[in-house]
PDB file of C-alpha atoms in Angstrom:
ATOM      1  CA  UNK A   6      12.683 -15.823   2.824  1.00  0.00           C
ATOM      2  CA  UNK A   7      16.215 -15.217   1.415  1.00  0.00           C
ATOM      3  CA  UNK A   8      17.188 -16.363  -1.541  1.00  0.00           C
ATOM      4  CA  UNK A   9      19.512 -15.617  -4.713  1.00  0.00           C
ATOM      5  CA  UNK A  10      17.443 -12.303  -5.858  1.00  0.00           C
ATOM      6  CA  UNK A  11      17.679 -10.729  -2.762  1.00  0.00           C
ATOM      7  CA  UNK A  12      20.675  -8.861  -0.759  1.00  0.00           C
ATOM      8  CA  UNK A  13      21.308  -7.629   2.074  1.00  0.00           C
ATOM      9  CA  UNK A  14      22.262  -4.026   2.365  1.00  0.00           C
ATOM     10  CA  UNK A  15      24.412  -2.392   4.921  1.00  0.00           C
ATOM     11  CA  UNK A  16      22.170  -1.810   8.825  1.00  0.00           C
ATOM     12  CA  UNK A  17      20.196   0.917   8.458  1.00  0.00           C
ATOM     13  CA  UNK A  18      21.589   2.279   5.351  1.00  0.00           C
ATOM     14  CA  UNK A  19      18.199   2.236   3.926  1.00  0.00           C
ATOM     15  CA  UNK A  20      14.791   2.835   5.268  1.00  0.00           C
ATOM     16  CA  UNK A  21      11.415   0.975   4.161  1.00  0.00           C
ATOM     17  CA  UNK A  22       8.095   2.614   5.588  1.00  0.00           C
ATOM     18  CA  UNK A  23       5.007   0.212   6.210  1.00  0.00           C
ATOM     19  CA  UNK A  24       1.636   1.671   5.505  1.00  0.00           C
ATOM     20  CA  UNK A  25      -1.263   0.132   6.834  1.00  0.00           C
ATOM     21  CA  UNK A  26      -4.721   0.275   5.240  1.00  0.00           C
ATOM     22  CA  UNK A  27      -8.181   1.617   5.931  1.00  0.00           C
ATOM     23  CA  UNK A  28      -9.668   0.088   9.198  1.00  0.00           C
ATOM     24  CA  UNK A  29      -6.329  -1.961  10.253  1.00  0.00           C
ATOM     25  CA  UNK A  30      -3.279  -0.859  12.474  1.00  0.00           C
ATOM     26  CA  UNK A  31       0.198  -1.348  12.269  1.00  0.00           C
ATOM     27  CA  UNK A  32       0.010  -4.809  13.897  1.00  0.00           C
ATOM     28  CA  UNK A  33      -1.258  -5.788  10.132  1.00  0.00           C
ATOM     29  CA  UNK A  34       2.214  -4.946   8.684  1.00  0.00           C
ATOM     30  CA  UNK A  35       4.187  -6.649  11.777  1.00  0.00           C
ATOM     31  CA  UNK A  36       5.341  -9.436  10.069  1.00  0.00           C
ATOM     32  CA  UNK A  37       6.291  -7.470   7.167  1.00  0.00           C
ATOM     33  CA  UNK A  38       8.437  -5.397   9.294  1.00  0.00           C
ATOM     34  CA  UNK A  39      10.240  -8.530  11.024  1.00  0.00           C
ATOM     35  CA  UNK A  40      11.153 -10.146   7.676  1.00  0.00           C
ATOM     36  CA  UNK A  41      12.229  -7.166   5.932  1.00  0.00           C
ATOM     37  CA  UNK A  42      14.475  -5.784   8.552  1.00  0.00           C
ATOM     38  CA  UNK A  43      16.507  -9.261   8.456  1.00  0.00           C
ATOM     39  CA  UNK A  44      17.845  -7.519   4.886  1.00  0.00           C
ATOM     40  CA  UNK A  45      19.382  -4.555   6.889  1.00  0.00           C
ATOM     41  CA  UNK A  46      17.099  -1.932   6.566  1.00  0.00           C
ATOM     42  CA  UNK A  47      15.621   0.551   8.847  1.00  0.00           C
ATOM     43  CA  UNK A  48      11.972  -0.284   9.526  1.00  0.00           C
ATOM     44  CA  UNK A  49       9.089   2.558  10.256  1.00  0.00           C
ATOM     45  CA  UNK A  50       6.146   0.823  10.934  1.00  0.00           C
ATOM     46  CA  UNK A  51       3.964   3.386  11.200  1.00  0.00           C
ATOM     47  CA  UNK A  52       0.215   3.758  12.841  1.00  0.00           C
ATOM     48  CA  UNK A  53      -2.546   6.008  11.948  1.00  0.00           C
ATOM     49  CA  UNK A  54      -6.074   6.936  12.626  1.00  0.00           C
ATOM     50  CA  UNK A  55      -7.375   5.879   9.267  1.00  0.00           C
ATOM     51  CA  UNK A  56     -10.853   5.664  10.071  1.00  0.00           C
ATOM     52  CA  UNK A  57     -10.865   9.367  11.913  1.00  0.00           C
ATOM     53  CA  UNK A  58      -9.754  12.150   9.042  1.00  0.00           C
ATOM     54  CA  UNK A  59      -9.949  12.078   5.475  1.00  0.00           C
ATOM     55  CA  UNK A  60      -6.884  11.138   3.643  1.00  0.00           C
ATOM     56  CA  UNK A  61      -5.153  14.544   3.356  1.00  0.00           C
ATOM     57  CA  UNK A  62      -4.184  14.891   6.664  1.00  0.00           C
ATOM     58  CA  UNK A  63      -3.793  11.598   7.432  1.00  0.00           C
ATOM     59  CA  UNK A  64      -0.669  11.381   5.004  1.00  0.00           C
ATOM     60  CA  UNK A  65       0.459  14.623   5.704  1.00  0.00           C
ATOM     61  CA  UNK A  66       0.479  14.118   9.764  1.00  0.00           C
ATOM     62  CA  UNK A  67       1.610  10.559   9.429  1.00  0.00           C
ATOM     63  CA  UNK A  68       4.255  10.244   6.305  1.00  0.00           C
ATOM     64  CA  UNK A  69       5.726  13.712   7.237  1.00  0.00           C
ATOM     65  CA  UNK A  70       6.682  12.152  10.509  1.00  0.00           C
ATOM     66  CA  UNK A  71       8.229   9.077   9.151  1.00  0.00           C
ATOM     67  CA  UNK A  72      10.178  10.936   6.604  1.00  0.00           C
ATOM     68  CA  UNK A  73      11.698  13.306   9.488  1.00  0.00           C
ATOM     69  CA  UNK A  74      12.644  10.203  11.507  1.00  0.00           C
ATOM     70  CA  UNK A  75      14.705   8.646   8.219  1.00  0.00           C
ATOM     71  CA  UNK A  76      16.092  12.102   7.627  1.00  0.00           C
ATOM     72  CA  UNK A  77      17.221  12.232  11.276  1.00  0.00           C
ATOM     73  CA  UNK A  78      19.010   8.957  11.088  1.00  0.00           C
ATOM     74  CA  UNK A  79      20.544   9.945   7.721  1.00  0.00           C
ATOM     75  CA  UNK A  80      19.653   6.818   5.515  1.00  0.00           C
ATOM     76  CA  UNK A  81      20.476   7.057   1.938  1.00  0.00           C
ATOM     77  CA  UNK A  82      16.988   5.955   0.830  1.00  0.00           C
ATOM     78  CA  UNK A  83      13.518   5.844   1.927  1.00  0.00           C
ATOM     79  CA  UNK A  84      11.853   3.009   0.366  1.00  0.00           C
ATOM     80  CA  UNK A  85       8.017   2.197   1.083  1.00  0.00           C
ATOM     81  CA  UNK A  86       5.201  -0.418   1.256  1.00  0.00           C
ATOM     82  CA  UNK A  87       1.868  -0.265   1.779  1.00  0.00           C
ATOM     83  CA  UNK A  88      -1.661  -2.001   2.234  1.00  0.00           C
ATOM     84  CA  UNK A  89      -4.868  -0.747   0.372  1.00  0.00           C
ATOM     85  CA  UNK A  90      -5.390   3.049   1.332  1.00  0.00           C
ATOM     86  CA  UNK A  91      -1.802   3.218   2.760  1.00  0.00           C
ATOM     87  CA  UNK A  92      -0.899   3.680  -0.800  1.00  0.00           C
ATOM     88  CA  UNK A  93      -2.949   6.413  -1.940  1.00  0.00           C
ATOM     89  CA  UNK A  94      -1.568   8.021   1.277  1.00  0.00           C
ATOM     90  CA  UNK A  95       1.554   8.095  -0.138  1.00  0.00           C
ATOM     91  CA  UNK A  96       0.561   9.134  -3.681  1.00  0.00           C
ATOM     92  CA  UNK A  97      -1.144  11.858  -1.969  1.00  0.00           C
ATOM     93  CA  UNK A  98       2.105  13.363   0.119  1.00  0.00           C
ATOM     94  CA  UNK A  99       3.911  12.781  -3.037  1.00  0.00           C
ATOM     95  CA  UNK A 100       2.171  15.193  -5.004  1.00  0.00           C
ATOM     96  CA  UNK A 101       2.840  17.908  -2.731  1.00  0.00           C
ATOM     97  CA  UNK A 102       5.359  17.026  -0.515  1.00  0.00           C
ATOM     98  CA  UNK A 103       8.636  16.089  -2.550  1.00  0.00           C
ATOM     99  CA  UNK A 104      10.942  13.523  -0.643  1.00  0.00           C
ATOM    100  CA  UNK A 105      14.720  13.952  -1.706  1.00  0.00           C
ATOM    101  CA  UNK A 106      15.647  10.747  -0.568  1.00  0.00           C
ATOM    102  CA  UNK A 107      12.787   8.763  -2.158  1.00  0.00           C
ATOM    103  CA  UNK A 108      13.465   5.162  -3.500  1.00  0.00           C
ATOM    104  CA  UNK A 109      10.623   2.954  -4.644  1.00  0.00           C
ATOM    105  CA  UNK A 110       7.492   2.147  -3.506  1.00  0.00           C
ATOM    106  CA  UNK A 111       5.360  -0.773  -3.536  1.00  0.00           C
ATOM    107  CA  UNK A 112       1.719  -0.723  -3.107  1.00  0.00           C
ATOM    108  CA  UNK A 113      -0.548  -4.317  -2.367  1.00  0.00           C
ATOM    109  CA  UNK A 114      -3.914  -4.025  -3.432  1.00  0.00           C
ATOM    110  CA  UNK A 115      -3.955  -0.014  -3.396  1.00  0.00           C
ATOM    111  CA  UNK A 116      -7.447   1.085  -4.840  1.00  0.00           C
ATOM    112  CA  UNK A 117      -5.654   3.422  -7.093  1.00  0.00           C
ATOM    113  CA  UNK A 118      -8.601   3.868  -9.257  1.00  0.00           C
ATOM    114  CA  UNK A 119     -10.893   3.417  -6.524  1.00  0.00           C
ATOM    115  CA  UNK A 120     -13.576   0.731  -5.327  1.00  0.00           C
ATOM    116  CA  UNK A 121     -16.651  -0.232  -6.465  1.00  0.00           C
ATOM    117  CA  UNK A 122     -17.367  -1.235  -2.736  1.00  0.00           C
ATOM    118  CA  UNK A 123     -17.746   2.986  -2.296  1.00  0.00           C
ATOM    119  CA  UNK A 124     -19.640   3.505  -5.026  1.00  0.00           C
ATOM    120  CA  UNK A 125     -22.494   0.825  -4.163  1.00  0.00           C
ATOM    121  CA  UNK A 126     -22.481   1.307  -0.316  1.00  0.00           C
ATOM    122  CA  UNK A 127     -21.113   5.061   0.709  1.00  0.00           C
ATOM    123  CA  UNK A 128     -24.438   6.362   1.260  1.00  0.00           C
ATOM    124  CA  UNK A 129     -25.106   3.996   4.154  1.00  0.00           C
ATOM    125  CA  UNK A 130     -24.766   5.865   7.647  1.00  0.00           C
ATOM    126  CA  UNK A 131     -23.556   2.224   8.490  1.00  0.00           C
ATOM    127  CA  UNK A 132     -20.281   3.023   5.705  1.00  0.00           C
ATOM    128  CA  UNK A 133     -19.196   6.034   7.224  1.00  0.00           C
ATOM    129  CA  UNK A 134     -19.416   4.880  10.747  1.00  0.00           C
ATOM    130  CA  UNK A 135     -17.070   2.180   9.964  1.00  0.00           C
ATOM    131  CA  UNK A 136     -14.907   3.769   7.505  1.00  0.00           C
ATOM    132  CA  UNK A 137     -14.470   7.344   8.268  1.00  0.00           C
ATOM    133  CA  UNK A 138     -14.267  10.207   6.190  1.00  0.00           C
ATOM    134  CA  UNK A 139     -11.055   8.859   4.216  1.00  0.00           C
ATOM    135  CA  UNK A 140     -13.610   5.495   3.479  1.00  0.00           C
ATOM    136  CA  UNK A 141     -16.030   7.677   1.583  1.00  0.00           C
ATOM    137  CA  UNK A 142     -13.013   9.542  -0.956  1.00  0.00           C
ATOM    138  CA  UNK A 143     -12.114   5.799  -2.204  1.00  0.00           C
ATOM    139  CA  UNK A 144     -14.923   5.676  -5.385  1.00  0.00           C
ATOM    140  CA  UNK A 145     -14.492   5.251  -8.818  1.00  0.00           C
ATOM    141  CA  UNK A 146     -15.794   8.609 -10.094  1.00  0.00           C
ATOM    142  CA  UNK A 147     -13.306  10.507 -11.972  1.00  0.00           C
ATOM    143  CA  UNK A 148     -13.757  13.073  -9.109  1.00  0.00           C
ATOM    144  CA  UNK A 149     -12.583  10.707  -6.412  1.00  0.00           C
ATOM    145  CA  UNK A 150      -9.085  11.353  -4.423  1.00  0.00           C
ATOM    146  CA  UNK A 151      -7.248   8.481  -6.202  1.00  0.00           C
ATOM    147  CA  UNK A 152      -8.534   9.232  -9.437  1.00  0.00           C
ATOM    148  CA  UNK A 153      -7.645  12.888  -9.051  1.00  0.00           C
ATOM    149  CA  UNK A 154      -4.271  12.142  -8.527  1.00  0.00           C
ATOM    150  CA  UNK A 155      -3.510  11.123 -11.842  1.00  0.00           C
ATOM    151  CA  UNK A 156      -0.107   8.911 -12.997  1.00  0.00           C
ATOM    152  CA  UNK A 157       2.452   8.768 -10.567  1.00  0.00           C
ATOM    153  CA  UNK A 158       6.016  10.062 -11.406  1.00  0.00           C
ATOM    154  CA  UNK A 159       8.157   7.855  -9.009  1.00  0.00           C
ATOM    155  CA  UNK A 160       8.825   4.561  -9.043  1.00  0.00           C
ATOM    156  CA  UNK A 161       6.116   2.466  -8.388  1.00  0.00           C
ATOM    157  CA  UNK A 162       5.436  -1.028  -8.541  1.00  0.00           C
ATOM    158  CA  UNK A 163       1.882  -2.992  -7.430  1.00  0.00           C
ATOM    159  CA  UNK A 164       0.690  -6.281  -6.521  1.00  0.00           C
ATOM    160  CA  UNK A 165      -2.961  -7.132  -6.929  1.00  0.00           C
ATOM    161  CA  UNK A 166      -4.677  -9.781  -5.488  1.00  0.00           C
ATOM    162  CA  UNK A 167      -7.638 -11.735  -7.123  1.00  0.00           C
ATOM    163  CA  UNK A 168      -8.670 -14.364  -4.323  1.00  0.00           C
ATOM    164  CA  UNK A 169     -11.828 -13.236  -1.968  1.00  0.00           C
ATOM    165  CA  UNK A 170     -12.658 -14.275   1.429  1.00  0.00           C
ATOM    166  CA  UNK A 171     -15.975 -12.089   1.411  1.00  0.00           C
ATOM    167  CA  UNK A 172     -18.245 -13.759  -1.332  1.00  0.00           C
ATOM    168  CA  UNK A 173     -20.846 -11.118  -0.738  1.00  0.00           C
ATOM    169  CA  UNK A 174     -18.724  -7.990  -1.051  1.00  0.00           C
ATOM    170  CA  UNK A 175     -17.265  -9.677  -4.176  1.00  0.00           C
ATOM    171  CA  UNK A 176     -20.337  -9.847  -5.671  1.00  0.00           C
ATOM    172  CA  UNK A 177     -20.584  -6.307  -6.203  1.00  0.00           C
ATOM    173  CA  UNK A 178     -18.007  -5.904  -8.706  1.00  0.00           C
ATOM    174  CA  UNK A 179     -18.021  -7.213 -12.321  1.00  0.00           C
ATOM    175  CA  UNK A 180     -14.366  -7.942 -12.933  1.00  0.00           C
ATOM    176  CA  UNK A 181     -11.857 -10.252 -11.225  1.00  0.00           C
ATOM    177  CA  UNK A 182     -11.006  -8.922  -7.457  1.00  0.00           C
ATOM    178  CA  UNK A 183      -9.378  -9.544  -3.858  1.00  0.00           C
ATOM    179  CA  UNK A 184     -12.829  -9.338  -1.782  1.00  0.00           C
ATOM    180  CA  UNK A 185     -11.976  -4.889  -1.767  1.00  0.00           C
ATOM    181  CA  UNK A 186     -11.184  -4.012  -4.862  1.00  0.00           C
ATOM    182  CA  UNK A 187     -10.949  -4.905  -8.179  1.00  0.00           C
ATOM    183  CA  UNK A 188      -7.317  -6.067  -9.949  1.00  0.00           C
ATOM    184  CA  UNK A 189      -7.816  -3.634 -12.770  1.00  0.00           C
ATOM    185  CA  UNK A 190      -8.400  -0.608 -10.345  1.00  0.00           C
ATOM    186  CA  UNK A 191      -5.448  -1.819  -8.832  1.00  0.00           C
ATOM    187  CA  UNK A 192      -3.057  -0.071 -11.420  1.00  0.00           C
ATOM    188  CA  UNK A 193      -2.547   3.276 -12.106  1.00  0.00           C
ATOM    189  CA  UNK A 194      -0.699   5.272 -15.175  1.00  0.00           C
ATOM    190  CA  UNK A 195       3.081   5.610 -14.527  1.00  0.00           C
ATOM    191  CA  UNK A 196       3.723   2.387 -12.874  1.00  0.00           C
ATOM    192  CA  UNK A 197       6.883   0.787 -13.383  1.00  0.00           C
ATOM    193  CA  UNK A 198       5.684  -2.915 -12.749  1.00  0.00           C
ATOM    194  CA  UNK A 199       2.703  -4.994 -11.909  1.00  0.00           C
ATOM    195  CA  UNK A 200       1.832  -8.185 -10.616  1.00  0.00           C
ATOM    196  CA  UNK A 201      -1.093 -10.494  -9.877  1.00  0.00           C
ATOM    197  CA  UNK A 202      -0.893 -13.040  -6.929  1.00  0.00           C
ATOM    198  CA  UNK A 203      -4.023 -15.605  -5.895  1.00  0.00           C
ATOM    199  CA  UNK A 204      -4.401 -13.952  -2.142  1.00  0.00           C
ATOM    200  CA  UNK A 205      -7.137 -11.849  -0.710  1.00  0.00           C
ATOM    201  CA  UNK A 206      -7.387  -7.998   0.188  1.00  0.00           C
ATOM    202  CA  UNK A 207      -7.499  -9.211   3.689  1.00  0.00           C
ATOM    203  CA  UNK A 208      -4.551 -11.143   4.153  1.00  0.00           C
ATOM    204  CA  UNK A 209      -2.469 -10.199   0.756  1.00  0.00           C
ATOM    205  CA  UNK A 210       0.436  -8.194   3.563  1.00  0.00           C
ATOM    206  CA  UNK A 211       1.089 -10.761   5.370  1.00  0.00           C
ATOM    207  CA  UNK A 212       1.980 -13.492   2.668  1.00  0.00           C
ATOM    208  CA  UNK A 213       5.778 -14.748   2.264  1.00  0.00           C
ATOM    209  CA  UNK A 214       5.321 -14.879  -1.805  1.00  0.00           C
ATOM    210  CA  UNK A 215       4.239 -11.294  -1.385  1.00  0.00           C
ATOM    211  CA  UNK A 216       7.015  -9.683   1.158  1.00  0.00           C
ATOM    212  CA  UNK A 217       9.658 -11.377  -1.341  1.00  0.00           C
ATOM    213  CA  UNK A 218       8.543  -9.750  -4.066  1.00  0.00           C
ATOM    214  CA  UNK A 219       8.406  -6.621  -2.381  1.00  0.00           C
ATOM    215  CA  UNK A 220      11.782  -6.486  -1.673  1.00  0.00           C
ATOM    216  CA  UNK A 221      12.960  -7.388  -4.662  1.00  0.00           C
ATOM    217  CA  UNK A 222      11.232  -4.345  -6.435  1.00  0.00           C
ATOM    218  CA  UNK A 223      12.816  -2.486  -4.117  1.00  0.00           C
ATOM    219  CA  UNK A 224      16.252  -3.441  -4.536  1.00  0.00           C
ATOM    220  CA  UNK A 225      16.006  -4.475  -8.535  1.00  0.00           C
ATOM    221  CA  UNK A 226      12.578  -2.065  -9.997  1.00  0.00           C
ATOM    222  CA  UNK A 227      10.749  -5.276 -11.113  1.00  0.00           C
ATOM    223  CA  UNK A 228       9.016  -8.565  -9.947  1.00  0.00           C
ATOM    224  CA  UNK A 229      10.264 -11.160 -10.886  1.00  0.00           C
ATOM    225  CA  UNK A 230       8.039 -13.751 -12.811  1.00  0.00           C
TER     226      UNK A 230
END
């Protein structure tokens, strides 16, 4: 994966959290982890119950922890990436829970304005038992949990994907998508970059295209295109 726009910092001077998405575990973000810790940087991989609480204490419990563990080991930066709902996790502790040491943060395929997925099938019993409470705060209403949120104020940067592997899910949205959620709802107000990639919701983490240009928001604030 390395080539000329990326560098590799100083072991552990930095520190990149992986966030996981709704219904996965950190196993999704593995090879993430593996290729971005060949750059030098501390890795927190972390694991949460997303299908068990609603997204509040999810990020609270799980991103409170992994900041602690960075603070402990006194890295300069805390850097983070995240899957689907793993990014409005983040967004979430952000807006109450200030990080002194934040860097950037990149979010793949984060429903930031929500999912039309929510809005056509939340009221099935069958939704909730698969998605949890967190599942069911994911709509497109302005009075949803993303939508709520409003711009971010850090630096963010987001990769959308607009390839499906689930024809049938895909047919419920109007617009181009990734199989979960649509590249337009994808974006949010604030954002300092944005990029669209030909990979699925499903798979969009664990892509080689996609870890590179990760990293290189991280160390530069921009894809590069």
């Amino acid at each position: 994966m390395k080539d000329m726009f990326l560098t590799e910092i100083e072991k552990d001077s930095e520190a990149i959290v992986l966030l996981h998405g709704l219904k996965r575990t950190r196993r999704s973000m593995e090879k993430a982890a593996r290729l971005l810790a060949d750059f030098g940087y501390k890795i927190v991989n972390l694991d949460y119950p997303s299908t068990r609480q609603a997204v509040e204490p999810l990020a609270l419990a799980c991103i409170g922890r992994a900041v602690r563990e960075c603070e402990a080991s006194g890295v300069g930066k805390v850097h983070f990436l995240t899957h689907s709902m793993g990014g409005i996790l983040v967004r979430y502790y952000l807006s109450v829970e200030p990080i002194e040491k934040l860097g950037r943060v990149v979010m793949l395929a984060p429903p930031n304005g929500g999912s039309e997925i929510v809005d056509k099938l939340g009221g099935w019993r069958l939704f909730y038992l698969l998605n949890g409470p967190a599942g069911l705060q994911l709509g497109t209403g302005h009075d949803s949990l993303p939508n709520r949120l409003g711009k971010v104020d850090f630096e963010a940067g987001v990769i959308a994907g607009d390839r499906t592997i689930n024809p049938w899910l895909s047919l419920l949205f109007q617009d181009p998508n990734d199989g979960k959620v649509a590249v337009s709802r994808t974006q949010v107000e604030g954002m300092r970059d944005f990029i669209v990639l030909p990979y699925s919701h499903t798979f969009i983490m664990r892509r080689n295209s996609v870890i590179r240009q990760a990293l290189h928001f991280i160390q530069q604030g921009r894809f590069f295109k």
